[in-house]
Tab-separated table of C-alpha atoms in Angstrom:
chain	number	residue	atom	x	y	z
A	3	GLN	CA	-11.466	11.649	-10.877
A	4	VAL	CA	-8.879	9.711	-8.313
A	5	HIS	CA	-5.859	7.539	-9.040
A	6	LEU	CA	-3.707	5.339	-6.684
A	7	VAL	CA	-0.138	6.167	-8.684
A	8	GLU	CA	2.141	3.930	-7.153
A	9	SER	CA	6.813	4.135	-7.556
A	10	GLY	CA	9.447	2.389	-6.036
A	11	GLY	CA	8.905	-1.502	-6.966
A	12	GLY	CA	12.346	-2.853	-8.628
A	13	LEU	CA	15.166	-6.434	-7.876
A	14	VAL	CA	16.107	-6.643	-4.690
A	15	GLN	CA	19.409	-9.084	-3.096
A	16	ALA	CA	17.797	-10.877	-0.006
A	17	GLY	CA	18.101	-8.862	3.131
A	18	GLY	CA	17.690	-5.705	1.270
A	19	SER	CA	15.208	-2.548	1.812
A	20	LEU	CA	12.899	-0.769	-1.391
A	21	ARG	CA	10.082	1.288	0.078
A	22	LEU	CA	6.895	1.406	-1.913
A	23	SER	CA	4.331	4.722	-2.680
A	24	CYS	CA	1.298	4.553	-3.377
A	25	ALA	CA	-0.128	8.887	-3.565
A	26	ALA	CA	-3.755	9.640	-3.976
A	27	THR	CA	-3.958	12.644	-6.925
A	28	GLY	CA	-6.705	14.013	-8.667
A	29	ASN	CA	-10.178	14.681	-6.807
A	30	VAL	CA	-9.494	14.070	-3.103
A	31	PHE	CA	-11.279	15.878	-0.706
A	32	LYS	CA	-9.859	12.938	1.931
A	33	VAL	CA	-8.252	9.996	2.949
A	34	ASN	CA	-9.281	7.369	5.061
A	35	ASP	CA	-7.507	4.077	5.409
A	36	MET	CA	-5.260	3.336	2.746
A	37	HIS	CA	-3.801	-0.638	2.971
A	38	TRP	CA	-1.209	-2.393	1.351
A	39	TYR	CA	-1.554	-5.713	-0.412
A	40	ARG	CA	0.461	-8.280	-1.732
A	41	GLN	CA	-0.283	-11.211	-4.698
A	42	SER	CA	1.747	-14.082	-6.786
A	43	PRO	CA	0.596	-14.815	-9.820
A	44	GLY	CA	-2.669	-17.425	-9.951
A	45	LYS	CA	-2.988	-16.929	-6.097
A	46	GLU	CA	-5.721	-14.002	-4.196
A	47	ARG	CA	-4.683	-10.967	-3.043
A	48	ASP	CA	-3.501	-10.933	0.473
A	49	LEU	CA	-3.787	-8.181	2.546
A	50	VAL	CA	0.188	-7.109	4.105
A	51	ALA	CA	-0.616	-4.319	5.859
A	52	SER	CA	-3.461	-0.728	6.799
A	53	SER	CA	-2.746	2.674	7.750
A	54	ALA	CA	-6.125	4.858	9.599
A	55	ARG	CA	-6.144	8.028	8.803
A	56	ASP	CA	-5.549	8.285	13.031
A	57	GLY	CA	-2.253	6.764	12.137
A	58	SER	CA	-3.516	3.531	13.616
A	59	THR	CA	-1.460	0.620	11.806
A	60	THR	CA	-1.857	-3.275	11.397
A	61	TYR	CA	-0.220	-5.781	9.367
A	62	ALA	CA	0.534	-9.330	9.000
A	63	ASP	CA	2.741	-11.756	10.834
A	64	SER	CA	4.958	-12.570	8.363
A	65	ILE	CA	5.778	-8.811	7.011
A	66	LYS	CA	5.635	-8.144	11.186
A	67	GLY	CA	8.697	-6.271	12.293
A	68	ARG	CA	10.176	-6.004	9.042
A	69	PHE	CA	7.907	-3.655	7.315
A	70	THR	CA	6.083	-0.365	7.983
A	71	ILE	CA	3.624	2.098	6.655
A	72	PRO	CA	4.597	5.224	8.205
A	73	ARG	CA	2.042	8.147	6.052
A	74	ASP	CA	1.853	11.421	5.136
A	75	ASN	CA	-2.463	12.958	5.431
A	76	ALA	CA	-0.403	16.454	3.686
A	77	LYS	CA	0.536	14.607	0.426
A	78	ASN	CA	-2.470	11.603	1.141
A	79	THR	CA	0.526	8.986	0.420
A	80	LEU	CA	0.452	6.030	1.929
A	81	TYR	CA	4.562	4.858	2.385
A	82	LEU	CA	5.900	1.166	2.373
A	83	GLN	CA	8.963	0.743	4.299
A	84	MET	CA	10.330	-2.910	3.281
A	85	ASN	CA	13.190	-4.221	5.294
A	86	SER	CA	14.904	-7.398	5.254
A	87	LEU	CA	13.775	-8.446	2.412
A	88	LYS	CA	12.795	-12.482	1.752
A	89	THR	CA	13.115	-14.045	-1.898
A	90	GLU	CA	8.983	-15.182	-0.629
A	91	ASP	CA	8.689	-11.553	-0.312
A	92	THR	CA	8.587	-11.433	-4.298
A	93	ARG	CA	4.882	-10.199	-5.503
A	94	VAL	CA	2.982	-7.165	-7.039
A	95	TYR	CA	2.089	-5.102	-4.245
A	96	TYR	CA	-1.280	-3.422	-4.975
A	97	CYS	CA	-2.503	-0.271	-2.843
A	98	HIS	CA	-5.905	0.477	-1.350
A	99	ALA	CA	-7.723	3.152	-0.051
A	100	ASP	CA	-10.554	4.526	0.702
A	101	VAL	CA	-10.593	8.632	-0.655
A	102	GLN	CA	-13.927	10.981	-0.399
A	103	VAL	CA	-14.633	12.926	-3.570
A	104	ASN	CA	-16.248	15.849	-0.740
A	105	ARG	CA	-17.915	15.364	2.525
A	106	ASN	CA	-20.495	12.725	2.031
A	107	TYR	CA	-19.008	10.437	-1.305
A	108	GLY	CA	-16.266	8.158	-0.801
A	109	PHE	CA	-14.804	5.260	-2.708
A	110	ASN	CA	-12.797	2.634	-3.146
A	111	HIS	CA	-9.563	2.796	-5.613
A	112	TRP	CA	-7.213	0.734	-6.679
A	113	GLY	CA	-3.833	1.485	-7.545
A	114	GLN	CA	-2.170	-0.617	-10.685
A	115	GLY	CA	0.405	-2.621	-9.070
A	116	THR	CA	4.369	-2.837	-8.705
A	117	GLN	CA	6.257	-5.494	-9.446
A	118	VAL	CA	9.357	-6.447	-6.208
A	119	THR	CA	11.703	-9.007	-6.858
A	120	VAL	CA	13.529	-10.419	-4.454
A	121	SER	CA	16.615	-12.546	-5.411
A	122	SER	CA	18.825	-14.902	-3.172
């Protein structure tokens, strides 16, 4: 069984920084694409950034230049480094990943979500 374990959320003042982590644990053969999403209550979950296994990345316009998503394939871990945080970044952040359990089978998984609150 595979789990995506998130950590690193919390409360920070506007202009500050936080780093989230998402580790794929359990029966992991290989992790392919990994993503960060975020969601406000009552709204849809929005894609924040994506990381392919080869290191290529894409970012939503709303966070370009402020967030980066370094990745450690040896640890099956994706990070979300958030700098210059704004109050509008306050959301629950979710990790999503395509995880292979062997050479032939892969499944999509979601993390449990972690709250990020940015105060003014």
